[in-house]
Coordinates of C-alpha atoms in Angstrom, one line a residue:
M1 CA 3.4 11.7 1.1
S2 CA 0.1 10.9 2.6
D3 CA 0.7 9.5 6.1
S4 CA -2.8 8.8 7.3
F5 CA -6.5 8.8 6.5
Q6 CA -6.8 12.0 8.5
T7 CA -4.3 13.6 6.3
L8 CA -6.3 12.7 3.2
I9 CA -9.6 13.8 4.8
D10 CA -8.1 17.2 5.8
R11 CA -6.7 17.7 2.3
A12 CA -9.9 16.7 0.6
A13 CA -11.9 19.0 2.9
G14 CA -9.6 21.9 1.9
G15 CA -11.1 22.2 -1.6
A16 CA -14.5 22.3 -3.4
A17 CA -16.9 19.5 -2.5
I18 CA -17.5 17.0 -5.3
P19 CA -21.1 16.2 -6.4
T20 CA -21.4 12.5 -5.7
A21 CA -24.2 10.1 -6.5
V22 CA -24.8 7.9 -3.5
V23 CA -26.3 4.7 -4.8
H24 CA -29.1 3.2 -2.7
P25 CA -28.2 4.5 0.7
C26 CA -30.8 2.3 2.4
S27 CA -28.9 1.3 5.5
V28 CA -27.9 3.4 8.5
S29 CA -24.2 3.1 7.8
A30 CA -24.6 4.0 4.1
L31 CA -26.7 7.0 4.8
E32 CA -24.7 8.3 7.7
G33 CA -21.4 7.8 5.8
A34 CA -22.7 9.9 2.9
L35 CA -24.1 12.6 5.2
E36 CA -20.9 12.7 7.2
A37 CA -18.8 13.1 4.0
G38 CA -21.2 16.0 3.1
A39 CA -20.9 17.6 6.5
R40 CA -17.1 17.5 6.3
G41 CA -17.2 19.3 3.0
L42 CA -15.9 16.4 1.0
I43 CA -18.9 15.7 -1.2
V44 CA -22.2 17.2 -2.2
P45 CA -24.3 14.0 -1.8
I46 CA -27.1 13.2 -4.2
L47 CA -29.1 10.3 -2.6
V48 CA -30.4 7.9 -5.2
G49 CA -32.8 5.4 -3.9
P50 CA -36.4 4.7 -2.7
Q51 CA -37.3 8.0 -1.1
H52 CA -39.6 6.5 1.5
R53 CA -36.9 4.2 2.7
I54 CA -34.3 7.0 2.9
D55 CA -36.8 9.3 4.7
A56 CA -37.6 6.5 7.2
L57 CA -33.9 6.0 7.9
A58 CA -33.4 9.7 8.3
A59 CA -36.3 9.9 10.8
E60 CA -34.8 6.9 12.7
T61 CA -31.3 8.5 13.0
G62 CA -32.4 12.1 13.3
A63 CA -30.8 13.2 10.1
D64 CA -32.0 16.4 8.4
L65 CA -32.3 15.9 4.7
T66 CA -33.9 19.2 3.9
A67 CA -31.0 20.5 1.9
I68 CA -30.0 17.2 0.4
E69 CA -31.0 16.3 -3.2
R70 CA -32.8 13.0 -3.6
V71 CA -33.6 11.0 -6.7
D72 CA -36.4 8.6 -6.1
T73 CA -36.2 5.0 -7.5
A74 CA -38.2 1.9 -7.1
H75 CA -35.4 -0.6 -6.3
S76 CA -31.6 -1.1 -6.2
H77 CA -31.3 -1.8 -9.9
E78 CA -32.9 1.5 -10.8
S79 CA -30.8 3.2 -8.2
A80 CA -27.6 2.0 -10.0
A81 CA -28.9 3.0 -13.4
K82 CA -30.0 6.5 -12.2
A83 CA -26.7 7.1 -10.5
V84 CA -24.7 6.3 -13.6
E85 CA -27.0 8.6 -15.6
L86 CA -26.2 11.4 -13.2
V87 CA -22.5 11.0 -14.0
R88 CA -23.1 10.8 -17.8
T89 CA -25.1 14.0 -17.7
G90 CA -22.4 15.8 -15.7
R91 CA -24.4 16.2 -12.5
A92 CA -22.1 13.9 -10.5
Q93 CA -18.3 13.5 -10.5
A94 CA -18.1 10.4 -8.4
L95 CA -20.2 7.4 -7.3
M96 CA -20.6 6.1 -3.8
K97 CA -21.9 2.5 -3.2
G98 CA -24.6 2.2 -0.6
S99 CA -26.5 -0.9 0.5
L100 CA -26.7 -2.8 -2.7
H101 CA -24.6 -5.6 -4.1
T102 CA -21.4 -4.7 -5.9
D103 CA -22.4 -6.7 -9.0
E104 CA -25.5 -4.5 -9.4
L105 CA -23.5 -1.3 -9.5
M106 CA -20.7 -2.7 -11.6
H107 CA -23.2 -4.0 -14.2
E108 CA -24.6 -0.5 -14.8
I109 CA -21.1 1.0 -14.9
L110 CA -20.0 -1.6 -17.5
V111 CA -23.0 -1.3 -19.9
K112 CA -21.5 -0.6 -23.2
E113 CA -24.0 2.0 -24.5
S114 CA -24.9 3.8 -21.3
G115 CA -22.3 3.0 -18.7
L116 CA -19.0 4.6 -17.6
R117 CA -16.5 2.4 -19.3
T118 CA -13.1 3.7 -20.5
E119 CA -10.3 1.9 -22.4
R120 CA -9.1 0.6 -19.0
R121 CA -10.2 -2.4 -17.1
L122 CA -11.9 -1.6 -13.8
S123 CA -10.0 -2.5 -10.7
H124 CA -10.2 -2.0 -7.0
V125 CA -7.6 -0.4 -4.8
F126 CA -7.6 -0.9 -1.0
A127 CA -5.9 1.8 1.1
L128 CA -4.8 0.5 4.4
E129 CA -3.7 2.4 7.5
I130 CA -1.8 0.0 9.7
P131 CA -0.9 0.8 13.3
K132 CA 2.7 1.9 13.9
Q133 CA 3.5 2.0 10.1
P134 CA 4.8 5.3 8.8
H135 CA 2.6 5.5 5.7
L136 CA -0.4 4.0 4.0
F137 CA -0.2 0.8 2.0
F138 CA -2.3 0.1 -1.1
V139 CA -3.4 -3.4 -2.1
T140 CA -4.8 -4.3 -5.6
D141 CA -6.9 -6.0 -7.0
A142 CA -8.8 -7.5 -4.1
A143 CA -12.4 -7.2 -5.2
I144 CA -13.1 -7.2 -9.0
N145 CA -10.7 -9.2 -11.3
I146 CA -10.7 -12.8 -10.1
Q147 CA -7.8 -14.2 -12.2
P148 CA -6.4 -11.3 -14.3
D149 CA -4.2 -12.0 -17.3
L150 CA -1.1 -10.0 -18.1
L151 CA -2.9 -7.2 -19.9
T152 CA -5.5 -6.9 -17.2
K153 CA -2.7 -6.8 -14.6
A154 CA -1.1 -3.9 -16.6
D155 CA -4.3 -1.9 -16.2
I156 CA -4.5 -2.9 -12.5
V157 CA -1.1 -1.4 -12.0
R158 CA -1.8 1.7 -14.1
N159 CA -5.0 2.3 -12.1
A160 CA -3.3 1.9 -8.8
I161 CA -0.5 4.3 -9.8
D162 CA -3.0 6.9 -10.9
C163 CA -4.9 6.5 -7.6
V164 CA -1.8 6.9 -5.4
R165 CA -0.3 9.7 -7.4
A166 CA -3.6 11.6 -6.9
L167 CA -3.1 11.2 -3.1
G168 CA 0.3 12.9 -3.1
I169 CA 2.9 10.2 -3.8
E170 CA 4.6 11.4 -6.9
T171 CA 6.4 8.2 -7.9
P172 CA 4.8 5.3 -6.0
K173 CA 6.9 2.1 -5.5
V174 CA 5.0 -0.9 -6.9
A175 CA 5.8 -4.4 -5.7
I176 CA 4.5 -7.1 -8.0
L177 CA 3.8 -10.0 -5.6
S178 CA 4.3 -13.7 -5.9
A179 CA 5.2 -16.5 -3.6
V180 CA 8.9 -16.1 -4.4
E181 CA 11.2 -13.4 -5.6
T182 CA 12.8 -15.3 -8.5
V183 CA 11.4 -15.9 -12.0
T184 CA 10.2 -19.5 -12.0
P185 CA 8.3 -21.0 -14.9
R186 CA 6.3 -23.3 -12.6
I187 CA 4.8 -20.2 -11.0
P188 CA 3.1 -18.2 -13.7
S189 CA 2.7 -15.1 -11.6
T190 CA 6.5 -14.7 -11.5
I191 CA 6.6 -14.6 -15.3
E192 CA 3.9 -12.0 -15.4
A193 CA 5.6 -9.9 -12.7
A194 CA 8.8 -9.9 -14.8
A195 CA 6.8 -8.9 -17.9
L196 CA 5.1 -6.0 -16.1
C197 CA 8.5 -4.7 -15.0
K198 CA 9.7 -4.9 -18.6
M199 CA 6.6 -3.1 -19.8
A200 CA 7.5 -0.3 -17.4
D201 CA 11.0 -0.2 -18.7
R202 CA 9.6 0.2 -22.2
G203 CA 7.2 3.0 -21.2
Q204 CA 4.0 0.9 -21.4
I205 CA 3.4 1.5 -17.7
T206 CA 4.4 4.9 -16.4
G207 CA 4.3 7.0 -13.3
G208 CA 5.5 4.4 -10.8
L209 CA 8.6 2.4 -10.0
L210 CA 8.0 -1.3 -10.4
D211 CA 9.8 -4.4 -9.2
G212 CA 8.9 -8.0 -9.2
P213 CA 8.4 -10.8 -8.6
L214 CA 8.7 -10.0 -4.9
A215 CA 7.5 -12.1 -2.0
I216 CA 5.5 -10.1 0.5
D217 CA 8.3 -10.3 3.1
N218 CA 10.9 -8.6 0.9
A219 CA 8.3 -6.2 -0.5
L220 CA 7.7 -4.8 3.0
S221 CA 10.9 -5.5 5.0
V222 CA 14.3 -4.0 4.2
E223 CA 15.9 -6.7 6.4
A224 CA 14.2 -9.5 4.6
A225 CA 15.3 -8.1 1.2
E226 CA 18.9 -7.7 2.4
T227 CA 19.0 -11.2 3.8
K228 CA 17.9 -12.5 0.4
G229 CA 20.4 -10.3 -1.5
I230 CA 17.7 -8.3 -3.2
R231 CA 19.0 -4.9 -4.3
S232 CA 16.0 -2.8 -5.3
P233 CA 14.6 0.7 -4.4
V234 CA 11.1 -1.0 -4.2
A235 CA 12.0 -4.0 -1.9
G236 CA 11.3 -3.0 1.7
H237 CA 9.8 0.3 0.6
A238 CA 6.7 -0.7 -1.4
D239 CA 3.7 1.7 -1.5
I240 CA 1.5 -0.5 -3.7
L241 CA 1.2 -4.3 -3.4
V242 CA -0.1 -5.9 -6.6
A243 CA -1.5 -9.4 -5.8
P244 CA -1.3 -12.2 -8.3
D245 CA -5.1 -12.7 -8.2
M246 CA -8.2 -11.5 -6.4
E247 CA -8.1 -14.3 -3.8
A248 CA -4.6 -13.4 -2.7
G249 CA -5.3 -9.7 -2.7
N250 CA -8.4 -10.1 -0.6
M251 CA -6.6 -12.3 1.9
I252 CA -3.8 -9.8 2.2
A253 CA -6.2 -6.9 2.8
K254 CA -8.4 -8.8 5.3
Q255 CA -5.5 -10.3 7.2
L256 CA -4.0 -6.8 7.7
T257 CA -7.4 -5.6 8.8
F258 CA -8.3 -8.3 11.2
L259 CA -4.9 -9.4 12.5
A260 CA -2.9 -6.2 12.3
G261 CA -5.7 -3.8 13.2
A262 CA -5.5 -1.9 9.9
Q263 CA -8.2 0.5 8.9
A264 CA -9.3 0.0 5.3
A265 CA -10.8 2.3 2.6
G266 CA -11.5 1.4 -1.0
V267 CA -12.1 2.9 -4.4
V268 CA -12.6 1.5 -7.9
M269 CA -10.5 2.9 -10.7
G270 CA -10.8 2.6 -14.5
A271 CA -14.3 4.1 -14.9
R272 CA -15.0 7.7 -16.0
V273 CA -15.2 8.7 -12.4
P274 CA -13.9 7.2 -9.1
V275 CA -16.3 4.8 -7.4
V276 CA -16.3 4.6 -3.6
L277 CA -16.7 0.8 -3.1
T278 CA -17.0 -0.2 0.6
S279 CA -18.6 -3.3 2.1
R280 CA -22.2 -3.1 3.2
A281 CA -20.8 -3.9 6.7
D282 CA -18.4 -1.0 6.7
G283 CA -19.1 1.9 9.1
P284 CA -19.1 5.7 8.5
A285 CA -15.4 6.0 9.2
A286 CA -14.4 3.7 6.3
R287 CA -16.9 5.4 4.0
L288 CA -15.5 8.8 5.0
A289 CA -11.9 7.9 4.2
S290 CA -13.0 6.3 0.9
A291 CA -14.9 9.4 0.0
A292 CA -11.8 11.5 0.7
I293 CA -9.7 9.3 -1.7
A294 CA -12.4 9.6 -4.4
V295 CA -12.5 13.4 -4.0
L296 CA -8.8 13.7 -4.4
I297 CA -8.8 11.5 -7.5
A298 CA -11.7 13.5 -9.0
R299 CA -9.8 16.7 -8.5
A300 CA -6.6 15.3 -9.9
R301 CA -8.5 14.2 -13.0
E302 CA -10.1 17.7 -13.4
A303 CA -6.7 19.4 -13.0
S304 CA -5.2 17.0 -15.6
L305 CA -8.0 17.7 -18.1
A306 CA -7.6 21.5 -17.6
A307 CA -3.9 21.2 -18.2
D308 CA -4.5 19.2 -21.4
L309 CA -6.9 21.9 -22.6
K310 CA -4.4 24.7 -22.0
A311 CA -1.7 22.7 -23.9

């Protein structure tokens, strides 16, 4: 099991670096995060953005870009399009968001003819390292799907399971959250939680152990689960917390960050390659941890494809 961000970074640094298109790294934190990930041996950064702005930032920070490939663009829209093109042509195996708006990057990824869509819906996974907690927690979806329906939630769960399995947790425990732990028709998220669990029972969702609906207290606390008479291998032991909607997921992640001192990293799943999606306000540390997660996911996908070819 992956116990910390440092564990993930060390593991990612132990293999071949992944060519990564860094989209519009036109802020100090975006550029430094990409270069630090490159220096640690996680990625081979390809800087996609206005070269004069990137060079000016490098001069300001003292960064040496001599050995770094750069793709010149006129603006952030072109940066996103060029970065996606690098993936489609096989020159990059991951994307890293720089100092552009998330919508700009997502738009290019989702373009039907030239983007990176798959049969899955895209969704975001937060990895959270919380002080004094023995393992990482994963919260989804807190950034992309505003009010997901049942089928979208199924993809959100599948994406999260794929993400966490790539990080070393063979059978992640998945808590489908609601306000209560009983199926209540007046709270639609409890119905959907129960449906997702039945989908897992029928093999429509695989790779993880699901339970829900669970309130967040009995998803995280064995004592709370026992007090309420909940007998479940997931209750009190959840790895993945699946929020009922984006608002709830975002609040959970940010409350843990700002009130519990959690460190957060983030990645988008469901596209042809993992997408490092951090806030423009995030510093190099968050970008480094997110890059490590994307690298491990990219390697897991490559290994899976190689195994399929051999079969």
